[in-house]
């Protein structure tokens, strides 16, 4: 099984930005953690990050027929990117949306996800463990 993990804007600043919300783990440490977790459950992963909406769409489109699943943290694009929603629908790859923080306990505008309806599920508020949960779920769901 091969999964693409896509991280959106400012995720590359983990460990720097709002540590009270996102924790101390740096982005590089997150990637190292995810590769180790994937290996434990016998999944191949690739990880990408972009602060640019169009690049995220390119990653999604490039995943077509190459990946069995996608895990996406669209970050701020969660709340307004119909283009990312459309790309996820277009490729028809089982996708789980992940958020490190609990978006439902934050500002009102963060409680709305326009991208989640293109996904089979959403995991939020579990910290970086949400990515691991998503990998485990996709391994069971995707046949």
mmCIF file of N, CA and C in Angstrom:
data_model
loop_
_atom_site.group_PDB
_atom_site.id
_atom_site.type_symbol
_atom_site.label_atom_id
_atom_site.label_comp_id
_atom_site.label_asym_id
_atom_site.label_seq_id
_atom_site.Cartn_x
_atom_site.Cartn_y
_atom_site.Cartn_z
ATOM 1 N N UNK A 1 0.838 -1.182 0.000
ATOM 2 C CA UNK A 1 0.000 0.000 0.000
ATOM 3 C C UNK A 1 0.878 1.239 0.000
ATOM 4 N N UNK A 2 0.475 2.226 -0.800
ATOM 5 C CA UNK A 2 1.236 3.463 -0.897
ATOM 6 C C UNK A 2 0.304 4.653 -0.626
ATOM 7 N N UNK A 3 0.722 5.512 0.304
ATOM 8 C CA UNK A 3 -0.084 6.669 0.723
ATOM 9 C C UNK A 3 0.728 7.941 0.537
ATOM 10 N N UNK A 4 0.050 8.960 0.044
ATOM 11 C CA UNK A 4 0.643 10.289 -0.061
ATOM 12 C C UNK A 4 0.119 11.148 1.085
ATOM 13 N N UNK A 5 1.026 11.745 1.836
ATOM 14 C CA UNK A 5 0.658 12.667 2.905
ATOM 15 C C UNK A 5 0.958 14.081 2.412
ATOM 16 N N UNK A 6 -0.090 14.902 2.392
ATOM 17 C CA UNK A 6 0.029 16.274 1.907
ATOM 18 C C UNK A 6 -0.219 17.227 3.074
ATOM 19 N N UNK A 7 0.738 18.100 3.315
ATOM 20 C CA UNK A 7 0.601 19.116 4.362
ATOM 21 C C UNK A 7 0.528 20.495 3.724
ATOM 22 N N UNK A 8 -0.411 21.287 4.215
ATOM 23 C CA UNK A 8 -0.644 22.606 3.664
ATOM 24 C C UNK A 8 0.145 23.707 4.346
ATOM 25 N N UNK A 9 -0.325 24.940 4.184
ATOM 26 C CA UNK A 9 0.414 26.121 4.609
ATOM 27 C C UNK A 9 0.747 26.134 6.098
ATOM 28 N N UNK A 10 1.956 26.546 6.357
ATOM 29 C CA UNK A 10 2.508 26.762 7.699
ATOM 30 C C UNK A 10 2.785 25.495 8.499
ATOM 31 N N UNK A 11 2.451 24.329 7.953
ATOM 32 C CA UNK A 11 2.773 23.090 8.660
ATOM 33 C C UNK A 11 4.290 22.935 8.748
ATOM 34 N N UNK A 12 5.008 23.497 7.789
ATOM 35 C CA UNK A 12 6.468 23.462 7.837
ATOM 36 C C UNK A 12 7.028 24.281 9.006
ATOM 37 N N UNK A 13 6.202 25.067 9.667
ATOM 38 C CA UNK A 13 6.637 25.850 10.827
ATOM 39 C C UNK A 13 6.221 25.212 12.158
ATOM 40 N N UNK A 14 5.905 23.917 12.134
ATOM 41 C CA UNK A 14 5.637 23.215 13.392
ATOM 42 C C UNK A 14 6.861 23.346 14.293
ATOM 43 N N UNK A 15 6.623 23.470 15.577
ATOM 44 C CA UNK A 15 7.710 23.632 16.533
ATOM 45 C C UNK A 15 8.145 25.076 16.671
ATOM 46 N N UNK A 16 7.676 25.923 15.772
ATOM 47 C CA UNK A 16 7.991 27.350 15.802
ATOM 48 C C UNK A 16 6.727 28.146 16.118
ATOM 49 N N UNK A 17 5.652 27.828 15.426
ATOM 50 C CA UNK A 17 4.414 28.594 15.534
ATOM 51 C C UNK A 17 3.487 28.042 16.614
ATOM 52 N N UNK A 18 2.873 28.886 17.345
ATOM 53 C CA UNK A 18 1.809 28.554 18.303
ATOM 54 C C UNK A 18 1.985 27.182 18.958
ATOM 55 N N UNK A 19 3.070 27.052 19.697
ATOM 56 C CA UNK A 19 3.396 25.769 20.332
ATOM 57 C C UNK A 19 2.301 25.307 21.285
ATOM 58 N N UNK A 20 1.557 26.248 21.854
ATOM 59 C CA UNK A 20 0.461 25.887 22.758
ATOM 60 C C UNK A 20 -0.670 25.175 22.014
ATOM 61 N N UNK A 21 -0.743 25.363 20.712
ATOM 62 C CA UNK A 21 -1.776 24.704 19.900
ATOM 63 C C UNK A 21 -1.208 23.494 19.171
ATOM 64 N N UNK A 22 -0.028 23.653 18.562
ATOM 65 C CA UNK A 22 0.516 22.627 17.669
ATOM 66 C C UNK A 22 1.637 21.794 18.273
ATOM 67 N N UNK A 23 2.101 22.159 19.462
ATOM 68 C CA UNK A 23 3.122 21.368 20.127
ATOM 69 C C UNK A 23 4.532 21.773 19.761
ATOM 70 N N UNK A 24 5.476 21.030 20.317
ATOM 71 C CA UNK A 24 6.909 21.317 20.183
ATOM 72 C C UNK A 24 7.561 20.610 18.998
ATOM 73 N N UNK A 25 6.916 19.571 18.470
ATOM 74 C CA UNK A 25 7.526 18.775 17.406
ATOM 75 C C UNK A 25 7.737 19.625 16.156
ATOM 76 N N UNK A 26 8.938 19.556 15.606
ATOM 77 C CA UNK A 26 9.237 20.289 14.370
ATOM 78 C C UNK A 26 8.682 19.517 13.169
ATOM 79 N N UNK A 27 8.637 20.180 12.034
ATOM 80 C CA UNK A 27 8.166 19.521 10.824
ATOM 81 C C UNK A 27 9.078 18.358 10.430
ATOM 82 N N UNK A 28 10.378 18.562 10.511
ATOM 83 C CA UNK A 28 11.313 17.470 10.193
ATOM 84 C C UNK A 28 11.099 16.278 11.121
ATOM 85 N N UNK A 29 10.873 16.562 12.404
ATOM 86 C CA UNK A 29 10.612 15.476 13.356
ATOM 87 C C UNK A 29 9.293 14.781 13.058
ATOM 88 N N UNK A 30 8.292 15.548 12.621
ATOM 89 C CA UNK A 30 7.015 14.948 12.226
ATOM 90 C C UNK A 30 7.240 13.972 11.078
ATOM 91 N N UNK A 31 7.981 14.394 10.071
ATOM 92 C CA UNK A 31 8.226 13.522 8.920
ATOM 93 C C UNK A 31 8.961 12.252 9.325
ATOM 94 N N UNK A 32 9.991 12.389 10.163
ATOM 95 C CA UNK A 32 10.729 11.221 10.656
ATOM 96 C C UNK A 32 9.790 10.280 11.398
ATOM 97 N N UNK A 33 8.959 10.842 12.273
ATOM 98 C CA UNK A 33 7.969 10.064 13.036
ATOM 99 C C UNK A 33 7.029 9.309 12.084
ATOM 100 N N UNK A 34 6.528 9.982 11.054
ATOM 101 C CA UNK A 34 5.570 9.360 10.143
ATOM 102 C C UNK A 34 6.202 8.224 9.347
ATOM 103 N N UNK A 35 7.447 8.406 8.899
ATOM 104 C CA UNK A 35 8.122 7.317 8.185
ATOM 105 C C UNK A 35 8.296 6.091 9.092
ATOM 106 N N UNK A 36 8.634 6.321 10.354
ATOM 107 C CA UNK A 36 8.784 5.202 11.299
ATOM 108 C C UNK A 36 7.450 4.508 11.554
ATOM 109 N N UNK A 37 6.394 5.295 11.738
ATOM 110 C CA UNK A 37 5.062 4.724 11.983
ATOM 111 C C UNK A 37 4.580 3.932 10.770
ATOM 112 N N UNK A 38 4.820 4.448 9.583
ATOM 113 C CA UNK A 38 4.407 3.748 8.362
ATOM 114 C C UNK A 38 5.128 2.414 8.226
ATOM 115 N N UNK A 39 6.414 2.425 8.534
ATOM 116 C CA UNK A 39 7.198 1.189 8.449
ATOM 117 C C UNK A 39 6.650 0.133 9.405
ATOM 118 N N UNK A 40 6.251 0.554 10.610
ATOM 119 C CA UNK A 40 5.703 -0.381 11.604
ATOM 120 C C UNK A 40 4.466 -1.108 11.095
ATOM 121 N N UNK A 41 3.667 -0.407 10.287
ATOM 122 C CA UNK A 41 2.427 -1.033 9.809
ATOM 123 C C UNK A 41 2.514 -1.426 8.325
ATOM 124 N N UNK A 42 3.742 -1.457 7.810
ATOM 125 C CA UNK A 42 4.012 -1.948 6.463
ATOM 126 C C UNK A 42 3.288 -1.144 5.374
ATOM 127 N N UNK A 43 3.432 0.168 5.449
ATOM 128 C CA UNK A 43 2.876 1.078 4.447
ATOM 129 C C UNK A 43 4.022 1.923 3.901
ATOM 130 N N UNK A 44 4.008 2.149 2.592
ATOM 131 C CA UNK A 44 4.954 3.080 1.976
ATOM 132 C C UNK A 44 4.293 4.447 1.918
ATOM 133 N N UNK A 45 5.028 5.477 2.340
ATOM 134 C CA UNK A 45 4.479 6.824 2.282
ATOM 135 C C UNK A 45 5.453 7.780 1.601
ATOM 136 N N UNK A 46 4.876 8.799 1.017
ATOM 137 C CA UNK A 46 5.608 9.963 0.569
ATOM 138 C C UNK A 46 4.966 11.148 1.274
ATOM 139 N N UNK A 47 5.777 12.125 1.632
ATOM 140 C CA UNK A 47 5.285 13.303 2.343
ATOM 141 C C UNK A 47 5.677 14.544 1.569
ATOM 142 N N UNK A 48 4.699 15.420 1.349
ATOM 143 C CA UNK A 48 4.940 16.695 0.684
ATOM 144 C C UNK A 48 4.293 17.803 1.493
ATOM 145 N N UNK A 49 4.796 19.013 1.303
ATOM 146 C CA UNK A 49 4.241 20.191 1.981
ATOM 147 C C UNK A 49 4.336 21.371 1.040
ATOM 148 N N UNK A 50 3.310 22.206 1.067
ATOM 149 C CA UNK A 50 3.359 23.439 0.286
ATOM 150 C C UNK A 50 2.521 24.512 0.957
ATOM 151 N N UNK A 51 2.974 25.734 0.781
ATOM 152 C CA UNK A 51 2.210 26.896 1.226
ATOM 153 C C UNK A 51 1.373 27.469 0.081
ATOM 154 N N UNK A 52 1.404 26.791 -1.073
ATOM 155 C CA UNK A 52 0.761 27.294 -2.283
ATOM 156 C C UNK A 52 -0.387 26.359 -2.692
ATOM 157 N N UNK A 53 -1.570 26.918 -2.810
ATOM 158 C CA UNK A 53 -2.756 26.124 -3.134
ATOM 159 C C UNK A 53 -2.583 25.335 -4.428
ATOM 160 N N UNK A 54 -2.084 25.975 -5.467
ATOM 161 C CA UNK A 54 -1.913 25.300 -6.755
ATOM 162 C C UNK A 54 -0.964 24.119 -6.684
ATOM 163 N N UNK A 55 0.083 24.228 -5.880
ATOM 164 C CA UNK A 55 1.013 23.103 -5.722
ATOM 165 C C UNK A 55 0.330 21.932 -5.024
ATOM 166 N N UNK A 56 -0.523 22.234 -4.054
ATOM 167 C CA UNK A 56 -1.267 21.169 -3.363
ATOM 168 C C UNK A 56 -2.181 20.459 -4.354
ATOM 169 N N UNK A 57 -2.826 21.212 -5.213
ATOM 170 C CA UNK A 57 -3.676 20.622 -6.250
ATOM 171 C C UNK A 57 -2.834 19.757 -7.188
ATOM 172 N N UNK A 58 -1.661 20.240 -7.558
ATOM 173 C CA UNK A 58 -0.762 19.436 -8.401
ATOM 174 C C UNK A 58 -0.385 18.126 -7.715
ATOM 175 N N UNK A 59 -0.095 18.162 -6.419
ATOM 176 C CA UNK A 59 0.220 16.936 -5.682
ATOM 177 C C UNK A 59 -0.950 15.956 -5.737
ATOM 178 N N UNK A 60 -2.149 16.468 -5.554
ATOM 179 C CA UNK A 60 -3.344 15.611 -5.589
ATOM 180 C C UNK A 60 -3.512 15.002 -6.974
ATOM 181 N N UNK A 61 -3.417 15.822 -8.000
ATOM 182 C CA UNK A 61 -3.574 15.309 -9.362
ATOM 183 C C UNK A 61 -2.472 14.318 -9.730
ATOM 184 N N UNK A 62 -1.255 14.593 -9.298
ATOM 185 C CA UNK A 62 -0.140 13.682 -9.580
ATOM 186 C C UNK A 62 -0.303 12.333 -8.868
ATOM 187 N N UNK A 63 -1.120 12.297 -7.816
ATOM 188 C CA UNK A 63 -1.345 11.057 -7.067
ATOM 189 C C UNK A 63 -2.225 10.069 -7.839
ATOM 190 N N UNK A 64 -2.925 10.564 -8.821
ATOM 191 C CA UNK A 64 -3.854 9.730 -9.580
ATOM 192 C C UNK A 64 -3.148 8.499 -10.151
ATOM 193 N N UNK A 65 -3.692 7.353 -9.819
ATOM 194 C CA UNK A 65 -3.185 6.044 -10.259
ATOM 195 C C UNK A 65 -1.790 5.704 -9.734
ATOM 196 N N UNK A 66 -1.275 6.486 -8.787
ATOM 197 C CA UNK A 66 0.033 6.202 -8.187
ATOM 198 C C UNK A 66 -0.084 5.822 -6.718
ATOM 199 N N UNK A 67 -1.146 6.275 -6.056
ATOM 200 C CA UNK A 67 -1.302 6.070 -4.613
ATOM 201 C C UNK A 67 -2.631 5.398 -4.315
ATOM 202 N N UNK A 68 -2.612 4.604 -3.249
ATOM 203 C CA UNK A 68 -3.835 3.931 -2.809
ATOM 204 C C UNK A 68 -4.668 4.807 -1.881
ATOM 205 N N UNK A 69 -4.035 5.801 -1.286
ATOM 206 C CA UNK A 69 -4.746 6.686 -0.374
ATOM 207 C C UNK A 69 -3.994 7.989 -0.195
ATOM 208 N N UNK A 70 -4.723 8.983 0.299
ATOM 209 C CA UNK A 70 -4.143 10.290 0.595
ATOM 210 C C UNK A 70 -4.530 10.674 2.019
ATOM 211 N N UNK A 71 -3.579 11.226 2.724
ATOM 212 C CA UNK A 71 -3.841 11.886 4.009
ATOM 213 C C UNK A 71 -3.503 13.345 3.773
ATOM 214 N N UNK A 72 -4.460 14.219 4.050
ATOM 215 C CA UNK A 72 -4.231 15.634 3.788
ATOM 216 C C UNK A 72 -4.534 16.482 5.010
ATOM 217 N N UNK A 73 -3.596 17.360 5.305
ATOM 218 C CA UNK A 73 -3.824 18.422 6.276
ATOM 219 C C UNK A 73 -3.821 19.711 5.457
ATOM 220 N N UNK A 74 -5.001 20.148 5.022
ATOM 221 C CA UNK A 74 -5.044 21.329 4.168
ATOM 222 C C UNK A 74 -4.771 22.632 4.919
ATOM 223 N N UNK A 75 -4.652 22.550 6.243
ATOM 224 C CA UNK A 75 -4.385 23.723 7.075
ATOM 225 C C UNK A 75 -5.426 24.797 6.778
ATOM 226 N N UNK A 76 -5.019 26.038 6.593
ATOM 227 C CA UNK A 76 -5.978 27.132 6.391
ATOM 228 C C UNK A 76 -6.843 26.927 5.151
ATOM 229 N N UNK A 77 -6.344 26.194 4.150
ATOM 230 C CA UNK A 77 -7.146 25.951 2.949
ATOM 231 C C UNK A 77 -8.390 25.113 3.252
ATOM 232 N N UNK A 78 -8.395 24.441 4.387
ATOM 233 C CA UNK A 78 -9.551 23.660 4.828
ATOM 234 C C UNK A 78 -10.829 24.466 4.742
ATOM 235 N N UNK A 79 -10.725 25.719 5.080
ATOM 236 C CA UNK A 79 -11.913 26.536 5.314
ATOM 237 C C UNK A 79 -12.432 27.260 4.089
ATOM 238 N N UNK A 80 -11.666 27.208 2.970
ATOM 239 C CA UNK A 80 -12.166 27.946 1.803
ATOM 240 C C UNK A 80 -11.724 27.419 0.444
ATOM 241 N N UNK A 81 -10.973 26.333 0.370
ATOM 242 C CA UNK A 81 -10.460 25.913 -0.932
ATOM 243 C C UNK A 81 -11.378 24.911 -1.635
ATOM 244 N N UNK A 82 -12.273 25.462 -2.417
ATOM 245 C CA UNK A 82 -13.105 24.621 -3.274
ATOM 246 C C UNK A 82 -12.224 23.933 -4.319
ATOM 247 N N UNK A 83 -11.136 24.572 -4.706
ATOM 248 C CA UNK A 83 -10.227 23.982 -5.697
ATOM 249 C C UNK A 83 -9.599 22.689 -5.173
ATOM 250 N N UNK A 84 -9.197 22.656 -3.915
ATOM 251 C CA UNK A 84 -8.653 21.425 -3.329
ATOM 252 C C UNK A 84 -9.751 20.378 -3.211
ATOM 253 N N UNK A 85 -10.934 20.786 -2.792
ATOM 254 C CA UNK A 85 -12.090 19.879 -2.758
ATOM 255 C C UNK A 85 -12.300 19.251 -4.137
ATOM 256 N N UNK A 86 -12.342 20.088 -5.175
ATOM 257 C CA UNK A 86 -12.561 19.593 -6.532
ATOM 258 C C UNK A 86 -11.468 18.617 -6.969
ATOM 259 N N UNK A 87 -10.219 18.913 -6.633
ATOM 260 C CA UNK A 87 -9.113 18.022 -6.999
ATOM 261 C C UNK A 87 -9.262 16.665 -6.315
ATOM 262 N N UNK A 88 -9.610 16.666 -5.036
ATOM 263 C CA UNK A 88 -9.809 15.405 -4.308
ATOM 264 C C UNK A 88 -10.949 14.596 -4.926
ATOM 265 N N UNK A 89 -12.022 15.261 -5.286
ATOM 266 C CA UNK A 89 -13.136 14.562 -5.924
ATOM 267 C C UNK A 89 -12.722 14.002 -7.290
ATOM 268 N N UNK A 90 -11.916 14.771 -8.017
ATOM 269 C CA UNK A 90 -11.524 14.370 -9.368
ATOM 270 C C UNK A 90 -10.692 13.101 -9.382
ATOM 271 N N UNK A 91 -9.746 12.969 -8.453
ATOM 272 C CA UNK A 91 -8.856 11.802 -8.486
ATOM 273 C C UNK A 91 -9.502 10.554 -7.905
ATOM 274 N N UNK A 92 -10.539 10.737 -7.104
ATOM 275 C CA UNK A 92 -11.285 9.609 -6.534
ATOM 276 C C UNK A 92 -10.383 8.612 -5.800
ATOM 277 N N UNK A 93 -9.493 9.155 -4.970
ATOM 278 C CA UNK A 93 -8.620 8.343 -4.121
ATOM 279 C C UNK A 93 -9.126 8.487 -2.692
ATOM 280 N N UNK A 94 -9.233 7.385 -1.976
ATOM 281 C CA UNK A 94 -9.677 7.449 -0.582
ATOM 282 C C UNK A 94 -8.766 8.396 0.188
ATOM 283 N N UNK A 95 -9.373 9.398 0.819
ATOM 284 C CA UNK A 95 -8.621 10.454 1.484
ATOM 285 C C UNK A 95 -9.161 10.685 2.881
ATOM 286 N N UNK A 96 -8.249 10.923 3.814
ATOM 287 C CA UNK A 96 -8.625 11.313 5.179
ATOM 288 C C UNK A 96 -8.014 12.677 5.448
ATOM 289 N N UNK A 97 -8.848 13.576 5.970
ATOM 290 C CA UNK A 97 -8.394 14.908 6.359
ATOM 291 C C UNK A 97 -7.940 14.867 7.810
ATOM 292 N N UNK A 98 -6.772 15.452 8.075
ATOM 293 C CA UNK A 98 -6.187 15.444 9.412
ATOM 294 C C UNK A 98 -5.906 16.876 9.852
ATOM 295 N N UNK A 99 -6.159 17.125 11.130
ATOM 296 C CA UNK A 99 -5.772 18.391 11.762
ATOM 297 C C UNK A 99 -5.144 18.065 13.106
ATOM 298 N N UNK A 100 -4.028 18.691 13.382
ATOM 299 C CA UNK A 100 -3.328 18.459 14.650
ATOM 300 C C UNK A 100 -4.160 18.974 15.816
ATOM 301 N N UNK A 101 -4.733 20.150 15.645
ATOM 302 C CA UNK A 101 -5.583 20.725 16.704
ATOM 303 C C UNK A 101 -7.027 20.299 16.475
ATOM 304 N N UNK A 102 -7.856 20.523 17.478
ATOM 305 C CA UNK A 102 -9.281 20.257 17.333
ATOM 306 C C UNK A 102 -9.923 21.510 16.749
ATOM 307 N N UNK A 103 -10.177 21.484 15.452
ATOM 308 C CA UNK A 103 -10.706 22.665 14.777
ATOM 309 C C UNK A 103 -12.086 23.061 15.303
ATOM 310 N N UNK A 104 -12.776 22.130 15.941
ATOM 311 C CA UNK A 104 -14.121 22.405 16.449
ATOM 312 C C UNK A 104 -14.103 23.118 17.801
ATOM 313 N N UNK A 105 -12.927 23.259 18.389
ATOM 314 C CA UNK A 105 -12.782 23.991 19.644
ATOM 315 C C UNK A 105 -12.106 25.338 19.446
ATOM 316 N N UNK A 106 -11.948 25.729 18.206
ATOM 317 C CA UNK A 106 -11.215 26.961 17.911
ATOM 318 C C UNK A 106 -12.158 28.038 17.376
ATOM 319 N N UNK A 107 -11.632 29.010 16.683
ATOM 320 C CA UNK A 107 -12.444 30.093 16.163
ATOM 321 C C UNK A 107 -13.562 29.546 15.270
ATOM 322 N N UNK A 108 -14.651 30.297 15.195
ATOM 323 C CA UNK A 108 -15.815 29.851 14.427
ATOM 324 C C UNK A 108 -15.457 29.496 12.982
ATOM 325 N N UNK A 109 -14.652 30.327 12.340
ATOM 326 C CA UNK A 109 -14.342 30.064 10.929
ATOM 327 C C UNK A 109 -13.548 28.783 10.745
ATOM 328 N N UNK A 110 -12.837 28.322 11.790
ATOM 329 C CA UNK A 110 -12.059 27.078 11.675
ATOM 330 C C UNK A 110 -12.922 25.827 11.815
ATOM 331 N N UNK A 111 -14.142 25.977 12.255
ATOM 332 C CA UNK A 111 -15.031 24.830 12.469
ATOM 333 C C UNK A 111 -15.629 24.308 11.169
ATOM 334 N N UNK A 112 -15.504 25.082 10.108
ATOM 335 C CA UNK A 112 -16.078 24.702 8.818
ATOM 336 C C UNK A 112 -14.973 24.186 7.906
ATOM 337 N N UNK A 113 -15.186 22.991 7.374
ATOM 338 C CA UNK A 113 -14.247 22.424 6.410
ATOM 339 C C UNK A 113 -14.972 22.233 5.087
ATOM 340 N N UNK A 114 -14.492 22.918 4.066
ATOM 341 C CA UNK A 114 -15.062 22.710 2.736
ATOM 342 C C UNK A 114 -14.395 21.531 2.035
ATOM 343 N N UNK A 115 -13.265 21.065 2.560
ATOM 344 C CA UNK A 115 -12.554 19.949 1.935
ATOM 345 C C UNK A 115 -12.982 18.587 2.500
ATOM 346 N N UNK A 116 -13.444 18.543 3.732
ATOM 347 C CA UNK A 116 -13.818 17.267 4.368
ATOM 348 C C UNK A 116 -14.879 16.483 3.596
ATOM 349 N N UNK A 117 -15.866 17.120 2.977
ATOM 350 C CA UNK A 117 -16.854 16.324 2.235
ATOM 351 C C UNK A 117 -16.272 15.534 1.061
ATOM 352 N N UNK A 118 -15.066 15.861 0.628
ATOM 353 C CA UNK A 118 -14.403 15.088 -0.426
ATOM 354 C C UNK A 118 -13.609 13.919 0.151
ATOM 355 N N UNK A 119 -13.622 13.771 1.478
ATOM 356 C CA UNK A 119 -12.828 12.753 2.176
ATOM 357 C C UNK A 119 -13.736 11.688 2.776
ATOM 358 N N UNK A 120 -13.145 10.531 3.085
ATOM 359 C CA UNK A 120 -13.927 9.472 3.720
ATOM 360 C C UNK A 120 -14.027 9.700 5.223
ATOM 361 N N UNK A 121 -13.188 10.581 5.759
ATOM 362 C CA UNK A 121 -13.239 10.882 7.177
ATOM 363 C C UNK A 121 -12.325 12.033 7.522
ATOM 364 N N UNK A 122 -12.476 12.477 8.770
ATOM 365 C CA UNK A 122 -11.669 13.577 9.294
ATOM 366 C C UNK A 122 -11.230 13.220 10.710
ATOM 367 N N UNK A 123 -9.958 13.435 11.001
ATOM 368 C CA UNK A 123 -9.426 13.225 12.348
ATOM 369 C C UNK A 123 -8.829 14.547 12.799
ATOM 370 N N UNK A 124 -9.279 15.028 13.944
ATOM 371 C CA UNK A 124 -8.731 16.290 14.447
ATOM 372 C C UNK A 124 -8.597 16.212 15.963
ATOM 373 N N UNK A 125 -7.657 17.001 16.470
ATOM 374 C CA UNK A 125 -7.488 17.110 17.909
ATOM 375 C C UNK A 125 -6.648 16.017 18.551
ATOM 376 N N UNK A 126 -6.078 15.144 17.775
ATOM 377 C CA UNK A 126 -5.272 14.047 18.304
ATOM 378 C C UNK A 126 -3.781 14.325 18.169
ATOM 379 N N UNK A 127 -3.428 15.567 17.868
ATOM 380 C CA UNK A 127 -2.028 15.894 17.649
ATOM 381 C C UNK A 127 -1.497 15.157 16.433
ATOM 382 N N UNK A 128 -0.197 14.921 16.412
ATOM 383 C CA UNK A 128 0.404 14.246 15.255
ATOM 384 C C UNK A 128 -0.028 12.783 15.160
ATOM 385 N N UNK A 129 -0.570 12.239 16.250
ATOM 386 C CA UNK A 129 -1.054 10.860 16.217
ATOM 387 C C UNK A 129 -2.212 10.705 15.230
ATOM 388 N N UNK A 130 -2.881 11.799 14.893
ATOM 389 C CA UNK A 130 -3.953 11.747 13.900
ATOM 390 C C UNK A 130 -3.477 11.209 12.555
ATOM 391 N N UNK A 131 -2.232 11.502 12.206
ATOM 392 C CA UNK A 131 -1.675 10.974 10.960
ATOM 393 C C UNK A 131 -1.539 9.453 11.052
ATOM 394 N N UNK A 132 -1.071 8.963 12.186
ATOM 395 C CA UNK A 132 -0.929 7.512 12.377
ATOM 396 C C UNK A 132 -2.290 6.830 12.329
ATOM 397 N N UNK A 133 -3.264 7.420 13.002
ATOM 398 C CA UNK A 133 -4.625 6.871 12.961
ATOM 399 C C UNK A 133 -5.141 6.813 11.528
ATOM 400 N N UNK A 134 -4.825 7.841 10.764
ATOM 401 C CA UNK A 134 -5.263 7.878 9.365
ATOM 402 C C UNK A 134 -4.597 6.779 8.539
ATOM 403 N N UNK A 135 -3.308 6.562 8.773
ATOM 404 C CA UNK A 135 -2.621 5.481 8.057
ATOM 405 C C UNK A 135 -3.254 4.135 8.388
ATOM 406 N N UNK A 136 -3.521 3.917 9.663
ATOM 407 C CA UNK A 136 -4.126 2.656 10.092
ATOM 408 C C UNK A 136 -5.516 2.484 9.473
ATOM 409 N N UNK A 137 -6.284 3.558 9.441
ATOM 410 C CA UNK A 137 -7.628 3.488 8.866
ATOM 411 C C UNK A 137 -7.568 3.193 7.372
ATOM 412 N N UNK A 138 -6.713 3.891 6.653
ATOM 413 C CA UNK A 138 -6.616 3.638 5.204
ATOM 414 C C UNK A 138 -6.158 2.222 4.923
ATOM 415 N N UNK A 139 -5.278 1.690 5.741
ATOM 416 C CA UNK A 139 -4.819 0.307 5.523
ATOM 417 C C UNK A 139 -5.983 -0.669 5.641
ATOM 418 N N UNK A 140 -6.907 -0.393 6.542
ATOM 419 C CA UNK A 140 -8.062 -1.283 6.704
ATOM 420 C C UNK A 140 -9.142 -1.038 5.654
ATOM 421 N N UNK A 141 -9.303 0.201 5.242
ATOM 422 C CA UNK A 141 -10.402 0.558 4.343
ATOM 423 C C UNK A 141 -10.083 0.267 2.883
ATOM 424 N N UNK A 142 -8.859 0.573 2.476
ATOM 425 C CA UNK A 142 -8.474 0.407 1.063
ATOM 426 C C UNK A 142 -8.064 -1.035 0.836
ATOM 427 N N UNK A 143 -8.703 -1.651 -0.083
ATOM 428 C CA UNK A 143 -8.393 -3.064 -0.378
ATOM 429 C C UNK A 143 -7.667 -3.177 -1.695
#
